[in-house]
PDB file of N, CA and C in Angstrom:
ATOM      1  N   MET S   1     -25.010 176.605 103.117  1.00 95.00           N
ATOM      2  CA  MET S   1     -25.662 176.070 101.950  1.00 95.00           C
ATOM      3  C   MET S   1     -26.610 177.122 101.386  1.00 95.00           C
ATOM      4  N   LYS S   2     -26.600 177.240 100.066  1.00 98.00           N
ATOM      5  CA  LYS S   2     -27.484 178.180  99.378  1.00 98.00           C
ATOM      6  C   LYS S   2     -28.554 177.393  98.625  1.00 98.00           C
ATOM      7  N   ILE S   3     -29.809 177.746  98.887  1.00 98.00           N
ATOM      8  CA  ILE S   3     -30.938 177.054  98.273  1.00 98.00           C
ATOM      9  C   ILE S   3     -31.769 178.047  97.475  1.00 98.00           C
ATOM     10  N   LEU S   4     -32.147 177.642  96.265  1.00 98.00           N
ATOM     11  CA  LEU S   4     -33.037 178.439  95.423  1.00 98.00           C
ATOM     12  C   LEU S   4     -34.372 177.728  95.332  1.00 98.00           C
ATOM     13  N   VAL S   5     -35.425 178.388  95.774  1.00 98.00           N
ATOM     14  CA  VAL S   5     -36.781 177.873  95.651  1.00 98.00           C
ATOM     15  C   VAL S   5     -37.423 178.617  94.490  1.00 98.00           C
ATOM     16  N   ILE S   6     -37.955 177.877  93.545  1.00 98.00           N
ATOM     17  CA  ILE S   6     -38.544 178.484  92.360  1.00 98.00           C
ATOM     18  C   ILE S   6     -40.058 178.486  92.504  1.00 98.00           C
ATOM     19  N   GLY S   7     -40.643 179.668  92.409  1.00 97.00           N
ATOM     20  CA  GLY S   7     -42.083 179.846  92.527  1.00 97.00           C
ATOM     21  C   GLY S   7     -42.403 180.997  93.460  1.00 97.00           C
ATOM     22  N   GLY S   8     -43.680 181.267  93.615  1.00 96.00           N
ATOM     23  CA  GLY S   8     -44.041 182.398  94.465  1.00 96.00           C
ATOM     24  C   GLY S   8     -45.397 182.249  95.117  1.00 96.00           C
ATOM     25  N   GLY S   9     -45.852 181.026  95.297  1.00 95.00           N
ATOM     26  CA  GLY S   9     -47.162 180.807  95.880  1.00 95.00           C
ATOM     27  C   GLY S   9     -47.084 180.245  97.285  1.00 95.00           C
ATOM     28  N   GLY S  10     -48.222 179.762  97.749  1.00 96.00           N
ATOM     29  CA  GLY S  10     -48.316 179.207  99.091  1.00 96.00           C
ATOM     30  C   GLY S  10     -47.457 177.979  99.294  1.00 96.00           C
ATOM     31  N   ARG S  11     -47.368 177.139  98.276  1.00 95.00           N
ATOM     32  CA  ARG S  11     -46.539 175.937  98.361  1.00 95.00           C
ATOM     33  C   ARG S  11     -45.079 176.320  98.620  1.00 95.00           C
ATOM     34  N   GLU S  12     -44.596 177.295  97.855  1.00 97.00           N
ATOM     35  CA  GLU S  12     -43.207 177.721  98.003  1.00 97.00           C
ATOM     36  C   GLU S  12     -42.979 178.402  99.354  1.00 97.00           C
ATOM     37  N   HIS S  13     -43.985 179.137  99.835  1.00 97.00           N
ATOM     38  CA  HIS S  13     -43.865 179.780 101.143  1.00 97.00           C
ATOM     39  C   HIS S  13     -43.731 178.708 102.230  1.00 97.00           C
ATOM     40  N   ALA S  14     -44.509 177.641 102.126  1.00 97.00           N
ATOM     41  CA  ALA S  14     -44.421 176.556 103.104  1.00 97.00           C
ATOM     42  C   ALA S  14     -43.046 175.882 103.043  1.00 97.00           C
ATOM     43  N   ILE S  15     -42.516 175.714 101.839  1.00 97.00           N
ATOM     44  CA  ILE S  15     -41.184 175.122 101.686  1.00 97.00           C
ATOM     45  C   ILE S  15     -40.134 176.005 102.354  1.00 97.00           C
ATOM     46  N   VAL S  16     -40.221 177.309 102.127  1.00 97.00           N
ATOM     47  CA  VAL S  16     -39.277 178.252 102.735  1.00 97.00           C
ATOM     48  C   VAL S  16     -39.356 178.189 104.250  1.00 97.00           C
ATOM     49  N   ARG S  17     -40.569 178.139 104.775  1.00 96.00           N
ATOM     50  CA  ARG S  17     -40.723 178.064 106.236  1.00 96.00           C
ATOM     51  C   ARG S  17     -40.036 176.841 106.811  1.00 96.00           C
ATOM     52  N   LYS S  18     -40.241 175.695 106.171  1.00 96.00           N
ATOM     53  CA  LYS S  18     -39.622 174.467 106.661  1.00 96.00           C
ATOM     54  C   LYS S  18     -38.096 174.521 106.528  1.00 96.00           C
ATOM     55  N   LEU S  19     -37.607 175.043 105.420  1.00 97.00           N
ATOM     56  CA  LEU S  19     -36.156 175.169 105.248  1.00 97.00           C
ATOM     57  C   LEU S  19     -35.558 176.065 106.320  1.00 97.00           C
ATOM     58  N   ASN S  20     -36.278 177.101 106.708  1.00 96.00           N
ATOM     59  CA  ASN S  20     -35.793 178.012 107.749  1.00 96.00           C
ATOM     60  C   ASN S  20     -35.734 177.358 109.121  1.00 96.00           C
ATOM     61  N   GLU S  21     -36.410 176.229 109.303  1.00 95.00           N
ATOM     62  CA  GLU S  21     -36.361 175.509 110.576  1.00 95.00           C
ATOM     63  C   GLU S  21     -35.095 174.670 110.712  1.00 95.00           C
ATOM     64  N   SER S  22     -34.342 174.530 109.641  1.00 94.00           N
ATOM     65  CA  SER S  22     -33.134 173.721 109.671  1.00 94.00           C
ATOM     66  C   SER S  22     -32.096 174.322 110.617  1.00 94.00           C
ATOM     67  N   PRO S  23     -31.448 173.500 111.420  1.00 94.00           N
ATOM     68  CA  PRO S  23     -30.392 174.015 112.287  1.00 94.00           C
ATOM     69  C   PRO S  23     -29.183 174.509 111.495  1.00 94.00           C
ATOM     70  N   ARG S  24     -29.097 174.116 110.234  1.00 91.00           N
ATOM     71  CA  ARG S  24     -27.986 174.572 109.392  1.00 91.00           C
ATOM     72  C   ARG S  24     -28.190 175.993 108.880  1.00 91.00           C
ATOM     73  N   ARG S  25     -29.385 176.513 109.007  1.00 88.00           N
ATOM     74  CA  ARG S  25     -29.724 177.888 108.585  1.00 88.00           C
ATOM     75  C   ARG S  25     -29.193 178.198 107.181  1.00 88.00           C
ATOM     76  N   PRO S  26     -29.747 177.570 106.172  1.00 95.00           N
ATOM     77  CA  PRO S  26     -29.283 177.843 104.805  1.00 95.00           C
ATOM     78  C   PRO S  26     -29.662 179.253 104.364  1.00 95.00           C
ATOM     79  N   GLU S  27     -28.926 179.759 103.386  1.00 97.00           N
ATOM     80  CA  GLU S  27     -29.310 181.013 102.737  1.00 97.00           C
ATOM     81  C   GLU S  27     -30.364 180.619 101.711  1.00 97.00           C
ATOM     82  N   ILE S  28     -31.539 181.250 101.796  1.00 98.00           N
ATOM     83  CA  ILE S  28     -32.636 180.866 100.923  1.00 98.00           C
ATOM     84  C   ILE S  28     -32.989 182.010  99.989  1.00 98.00           C
ATOM     85  N   TYR S  29     -33.047 181.676  98.705  1.00 98.00           N
ATOM     86  CA  TYR S  29     -33.415 182.617  97.658  1.00 98.00           C
ATOM     87  C   TYR S  29     -34.666 182.069  96.981  1.00 98.00           C
ATOM     88  N   VAL S  30     -35.592 182.950  96.628  1.00 98.00           N
ATOM     89  CA  VAL S  30     -36.830 182.527  95.987  1.00 98.00           C
ATOM     90  C   VAL S  30     -37.064 183.356  94.738  1.00 98.00           C
ATOM     91  N   ALA S  31     -37.334 182.664  93.632  1.00 98.00           N
ATOM     92  CA  ALA S  31     -37.587 183.358  92.368  1.00 98.00           C
ATOM     93  C   ALA S  31     -38.971 182.982  91.853  1.00 98.00           C
ATOM     94  N   PRO S  32     -39.914 183.873  91.724  1.00 98.00           N
ATOM     95  CA  PRO S  32     -39.794 185.279  92.069  1.00 98.00           C
ATOM     96  C   PRO S  32     -40.153 185.602  93.515  1.00 98.00           C
ATOM     97  N   GLY S  33     -40.806 184.687  94.214  1.00 96.00           N
ATOM     98  CA  GLY S  33     -41.217 184.976  95.585  1.00 96.00           C
ATOM     99  C   GLY S  33     -42.444 185.867  95.617  1.00 96.00           C
ATOM    100  N   ASN S  34     -42.758 186.383  96.810  1.00 96.00           N
ATOM    101  CA  ASN S  34     -43.859 187.330  96.996  1.00 96.00           C
ATOM    102  C   ASN S  34     -43.599 188.104  98.286  1.00 96.00           C
ATOM    103  N   GLY S  35     -44.494 189.017  98.598  1.00 95.00           N
ATOM    104  CA  GLY S  35     -44.303 189.870  99.772  1.00 95.00           C
ATOM    105  C   GLY S  35     -44.176 189.107 101.076  1.00 95.00           C
ATOM    106  N   GLY S  36     -44.965 188.047 101.241  1.00 95.00           N
ATOM    107  CA  GLY S  36     -44.895 187.252 102.460  1.00 95.00           C
ATOM    108  C   GLY S  36     -43.591 186.473 102.560  1.00 95.00           C
ATOM    109  N   ILE S  37     -43.181 185.908 101.444  1.00 97.00           N
ATOM    110  CA  ILE S  37     -41.931 185.147 101.422  1.00 97.00           C
ATOM    111  C   ILE S  37     -40.737 186.065 101.680  1.00 97.00           C
ATOM    112  N   ALA S  38     -40.829 187.309 101.236  1.00 97.00           N
ATOM    113  CA  ALA S  38     -39.717 188.258 101.371  1.00 97.00           C
ATOM    114  C   ALA S  38     -39.328 188.484 102.831  1.00 97.00           C
ATOM    115  N   ARG S  39     -40.223 188.192 103.763  1.00 96.00           N
ATOM    116  CA  ARG S  39     -39.895 188.336 105.178  1.00 96.00           C
ATOM    117  C   ARG S  39     -39.041 187.181 105.688  1.00 96.00           C
ATOM    118  N   GLU S  40     -38.977 186.094 104.889  1.00 96.00           N
ATOM    119  CA  GLU S  40     -38.276 184.893 105.340  1.00 96.00           C
ATOM    120  C   GLU S  40     -37.133 184.449 104.424  1.00 96.00           C
ATOM    121  N   ALA S  41     -37.013 185.081 103.251  1.00 98.00           N
ATOM    122  CA  ALA S  41     -35.985 184.677 102.284  1.00 98.00           C
ATOM    123  C   ALA S  41     -35.684 185.857 101.369  1.00 98.00           C
ATOM    124  N   HIS S  42     -34.628 185.714 100.584  1.00 98.00           N
ATOM    125  CA  HIS S  42     -34.267 186.743  99.609  1.00 98.00           C
ATOM    126  C   HIS S  42     -35.049 186.487  98.320  1.00 98.00           C
ATOM    127  N   CYS S  43     -35.879 187.433  97.911  1.00 98.00           N
ATOM    128  CA  CYS S  43     -36.624 187.284  96.667  1.00 98.00           C
ATOM    129  C   CYS S  43     -35.784 187.779  95.500  1.00 98.00           C
ATOM    130  N   VAL S  44     -35.845 187.044  94.409  1.00 98.00           N
ATOM    131  CA  VAL S  44     -35.080 187.339  93.207  1.00 98.00           C
ATOM    132  C   VAL S  44     -36.076 187.607  92.086  1.00 98.00           C
ATOM    133  N   PRO S  45     -35.989 188.755  91.424  1.00 98.00           N
ATOM    134  CA  PRO S  45     -36.985 189.109  90.402  1.00 98.00           C
ATOM    135  C   PRO S  45     -36.791 188.375  89.069  1.00 98.00           C
ATOM    136  N   ILE S  46     -36.911 187.058  89.110  1.00 98.00           N
ATOM    137  CA  ILE S  46     -36.821 186.238  87.902  1.00 98.00           C
ATOM    138  C   ILE S  46     -38.093 185.401  87.844  1.00 98.00           C
ATOM    139  N   ALA S  47     -38.764 185.414  86.714  1.00 98.00           N
ATOM    140  CA  ALA S  47     -39.973 184.619  86.545  1.00 98.00           C
ATOM    141  C   ALA S  47     -39.655 183.132  86.676  1.00 98.00           C
ATOM    142  N   ALA S  48     -40.560 182.390  87.261  1.00 97.00           N
ATOM    143  CA  ALA S  48     -40.364 180.952  87.446  1.00 97.00           C
ATOM    144  C   ALA S  48     -40.243 180.213  86.120  1.00 97.00           C
ATOM    145  N   THR S  49     -40.719 180.814  85.047  1.00 97.00           N
ATOM    146  CA  THR S  49     -40.667 180.171  83.734  1.00 97.00           C
ATOM    147  C   THR S  49     -39.465 180.608  82.893  1.00 97.00           C
ATOM    148  N   ASP S  50     -38.644 181.502  83.413  1.00 98.00           N
ATOM    149  CA  ASP S  50     -37.455 181.962  82.681  1.00 98.00           C
ATOM    150  C   ASP S  50     -36.279 181.049  83.043  1.00 98.00           C
ATOM    151  N   ILE S  51     -36.265 179.889  82.440  1.00 98.00           N
ATOM    152  CA  ILE S  51     -35.300 178.846  82.798  1.00 98.00           C
ATOM    153  C   ILE S  51     -33.858 179.305  82.595  1.00 98.00           C
ATOM    154  N   ASP S  52     -33.583 179.961  81.482  1.00 98.00           N
ATOM    155  CA  ASP S  52     -32.212 180.420  81.223  1.00 98.00           C
ATOM    156  C   ASP S  52     -31.732 181.382  82.306  1.00 98.00           C
ATOM    157  N   ALA S  53     -32.586 182.304  82.706  1.00 98.00           N
ATOM    158  CA  ALA S  53     -32.211 183.268  83.749  1.00 98.00           C
ATOM    159  C   ALA S  53     -32.054 182.587  85.101  1.00 98.00           C
ATOM    160  N   LEU S  54     -32.889 181.597  85.393  1.00 98.00           N
ATOM    161  CA  LEU S  54     -32.770 180.865  86.660  1.00 98.00           C
ATOM    162  C   LEU S  54     -31.454 180.103  86.725  1.00 98.00           C
ATOM    163  N   VAL S  55     -31.100 179.450  85.624  1.00 98.00           N
ATOM    164  CA  VAL S  55     -29.839 178.703  85.579  1.00 98.00           C
ATOM    165  C   VAL S  55     -28.662 179.661  85.722  1.00 98.00           C
ATOM    166  N   ALA S  56     -28.702 180.772  85.009  1.00 98.00           N
ATOM    167  CA  ALA S  56     -27.618 181.750  85.097  1.00 98.00           C
ATOM    168  C   ALA S  56     -27.474 182.269  86.529  1.00 98.00           C
ATOM    169  N   TYR S  57     -28.586 182.561  87.181  1.00 98.00           N
ATOM    170  CA  TYR S  57     -28.553 183.035  88.566  1.00 98.00           C
ATOM    171  C   TYR S  57     -27.951 181.968  89.480  1.00 98.00           C
ATOM    172  N   ALA S  58     -28.390 180.728  89.308  1.00 98.00           N
ATOM    173  CA  ALA S  58     -27.902 179.635  90.157  1.00 98.00           C
ATOM    174  C   ALA S  58     -26.400 179.452  90.003  1.00 98.00           C
ATOM    175  N   VAL S  59     -25.921 179.528  88.788  1.00 98.00           N
ATOM    176  CA  VAL S  59     -24.487 179.372  88.549  1.00 98.00           C
ATOM    177  C   VAL S  59     -23.717 180.564  89.125  1.00 98.00           C
ATOM    178  N   GLU S  60     -24.190 181.763  88.823  1.00 98.00           N
ATOM    179  CA  GLU S  60     -23.502 182.981  89.269  1.00 98.00           C
ATOM    180  C   GLU S  60     -23.430 183.086  90.781  1.00 98.00           C
ATOM    181  N   HIS S  61     -24.470 182.616  91.475  1.00 98.00           N
ATOM    182  CA  HIS S  61     -24.526 182.749  92.929  1.00 98.00           C
ATOM    183  C   HIS S  61     -24.181 181.449  93.661  1.00 98.00           C
ATOM    184  N   ALA S  62     -23.634 180.493  92.939  1.00 97.00           N
ATOM    185  CA  ALA S  62     -23.184 179.220  93.529  1.00 97.00           C
ATOM    186  C   ALA S  62     -24.268 178.556  94.378  1.00 97.00           C
ATOM    187  N   ILE S  63     -25.454 178.421  93.795  1.00 98.00           N
ATOM    188  CA  ILE S  63     -26.565 177.768  94.473  1.00 98.00           C
ATOM    189  C   ILE S  63     -26.245 176.282  94.592  1.00 98.00           C
ATOM    190  N   ASP S  64     -26.431 175.730  95.791  1.00 97.00           N
ATOM    191  CA  ASP S  64     -26.122 174.322  96.036  1.00 97.00           C
ATOM    192  C   ASP S  64     -27.285 173.394  95.709  1.00 97.00           C
ATOM    193  N   TYR S  65     -28.504 173.890  95.862  1.00 96.00           N
ATOM    194  CA  TYR S  65     -29.677 173.029  95.712  1.00 96.00           C
ATOM    195  C   TYR S  65     -30.849 173.894  95.279  1.00 96.00           C
ATOM    196  N   ALA S  66     -31.689 173.349  94.410  1.00 97.00           N
ATOM    197  CA  ALA S  66     -32.872 174.078  93.945  1.00 97.00           C
ATOM    198  C   ALA S  66     -34.112 173.228  94.160  1.00 97.00           C
ATOM    199  N   VAL S  67     -35.202 173.893  94.527  1.00 97.00           N
ATOM    200  CA  VAL S  67     -36.502 173.251  94.682  1.00 97.00           C
ATOM    201  C   VAL S  67     -37.449 173.931  93.708  1.00 97.00           C
ATOM    202  N   VAL S  68     -38.015 173.152  92.790  1.00 96.00           N
ATOM    203  CA  VAL S  68     -38.946 173.701  91.805  1.00 96.00           C
ATOM    204  C   VAL S  68     -40.356 173.380  92.269  1.00 96.00           C
ATOM    205  N   GLY S  69     -41.140 174.424  92.580  1.00 94.00           N
ATOM    206  CA  GLY S  69     -42.489 174.225  93.088  1.00 94.00           C
ATOM    207  C   GLY S  69     -43.566 174.123  92.020  1.00 94.00           C
ATOM    208  N   PRO S  70     -43.725 175.120  91.168  1.00 93.00           N
ATOM    209  CA  PRO S  70     -44.835 175.123  90.214  1.00 93.00           C
ATOM    210  C   PRO S  70     -44.637 174.129  89.064  1.00 93.00           C
ATOM    211  N   ASP S  71     -45.750 173.751  88.452  1.00 95.00           N
ATOM    212  CA  ASP S  71     -45.708 172.808  87.328  1.00 95.00           C
ATOM    213  C   ASP S  71     -45.054 173.386  86.083  1.00 95.00           C
ATOM    214  N   ASP S  72     -45.311 174.654  85.772  1.00 96.00           N
ATOM    215  CA  ASP S  72     -44.813 175.226  84.519  1.00 96.00           C
ATOM    216  C   ASP S  72     -43.295 175.118  84.370  1.00 96.00           C
ATOM    217  N   PRO S  73     -42.503 175.512  85.364  1.00 96.00           N
ATOM    218  CA  PRO S  73     -41.057 175.363  85.196  1.00 96.00           C
ATOM    219  C   PRO S  73     -40.626 173.899  85.085  1.00 96.00           C
ATOM    220  N   LEU S  74     -41.363 173.015  85.731  1.00 94.00           N
ATOM    221  CA  LEU S  74     -41.049 171.594  85.608  1.00 94.00           C
ATOM    222  C   LEU S  74     -41.237 171.129  84.167  1.00 94.00           C
ATOM    223  N   VAL S  75     -42.361 171.514  83.578  1.00 96.00           N
ATOM    224  CA  VAL S  75     -42.664 171.134  82.194  1.00 96.00           C
ATOM    225  C   VAL S  75     -41.645 171.749  81.241  1.00 96.00           C
ATOM    226  N   LEU S  76     -41.179 172.946  81.557  1.00 96.00           N
ATOM    227  CA  LEU S  76     -40.212 173.637  80.683  1.00 96.00           C
ATOM    228  C   LEU S  76     -38.778 173.098  80.851  1.00 96.00           C
ATOM    229  N   GLY S  77     -38.578 172.156  81.757  1.00 96.00           N
ATOM    230  CA  GLY S  77     -37.263 171.529  81.905  1.00 96.00           C
ATOM    231  C   GLY S  77     -36.340 172.157  82.917  1.00 96.00           C
ATOM    232  N   ALA S  78     -36.877 172.858  83.905  1.00 97.00           N
ATOM    233  CA  ALA S  78     -36.030 173.530  84.888  1.00 97.00           C
ATOM    234  C   ALA S  78     -35.113 172.560  85.624  1.00 97.00           C
ATOM    235  N   VAL S  79     -35.627 171.431  86.033  1.00 95.00           N
ATOM    236  CA  VAL S  79     -34.822 170.472  86.805  1.00 95.00           C
ATOM    237  C   VAL S  79     -33.645 169.975  85.968  1.00 95.00           C
ATOM    238  N   ASP S  80     -33.927 169.585  84.731  1.00 96.00           N
ATOM    239  CA  ASP S  80     -32.855 169.098  83.854  1.00 96.00           C
ATOM    240  C   ASP S  80     -31.820 170.190  83.591  1.00 96.00           C
ATOM    241  N   ALA S  81     -32.273 171.406  83.323  1.00 97.00           N
ATOM    242  CA  ALA S  81     -31.350 172.511  83.026  1.00 97.00           C
ATOM    243  C   ALA S  81     -30.479 172.840  84.241  1.00 97.00           C
ATOM    244  N   LEU S  82     -31.066 172.851  85.415  1.00 97.00           N
ATOM    245  CA  LEU S  82     -30.298 173.137  86.633  1.00 97.00           C
ATOM    246  C   LEU S  82     -29.321 172.007  86.945  1.00 97.00           C
ATOM    247  N   ALA S  83     -29.757 170.772  86.766  1.00 95.00           N
ATOM    248  CA  ALA S  83     -28.868 169.636  87.029  1.00 95.00           C
ATOM    249  C   ALA S  83     -27.685 169.640  86.057  1.00 95.00           C
ATOM    250  N   GLU S  84     -27.941 169.982  84.819  1.00 94.00           N
ATOM    251  CA  GLU S  84     -26.873 170.027  83.819  1.00 94.00           C
ATOM    252  C   GLU S  84     -25.845 171.114  84.124  1.00 94.00           C
ATOM    253  N   ALA S  85     -26.336 172.250  84.646  1.00 92.00           N
ATOM    254  CA  ALA S  85     -25.448 173.366  84.966  1.00 92.00           C
ATOM    255  C   ALA S  85     -24.602 173.031  86.171  1.00 92.00           C
TER     256      ALA S  85
END
């Protein structure tokens, strides 16, 4: 399973840590992530507010599930755009 976590703060780092505890060992990608997260997941240089680029990345890389952490991408419609794609 491929998971995309959107954001790059402490909340997203905690989400990545918990996802890594799964016995299924998903492939985890974080956009944009940070230096600490990079030790536990693949960081993708896409801003959390660049909804079009996030959707394109998710489609291109066959992402199965996305977690949107910060408020800004939520307000900009990230969940709806990803669900539609």
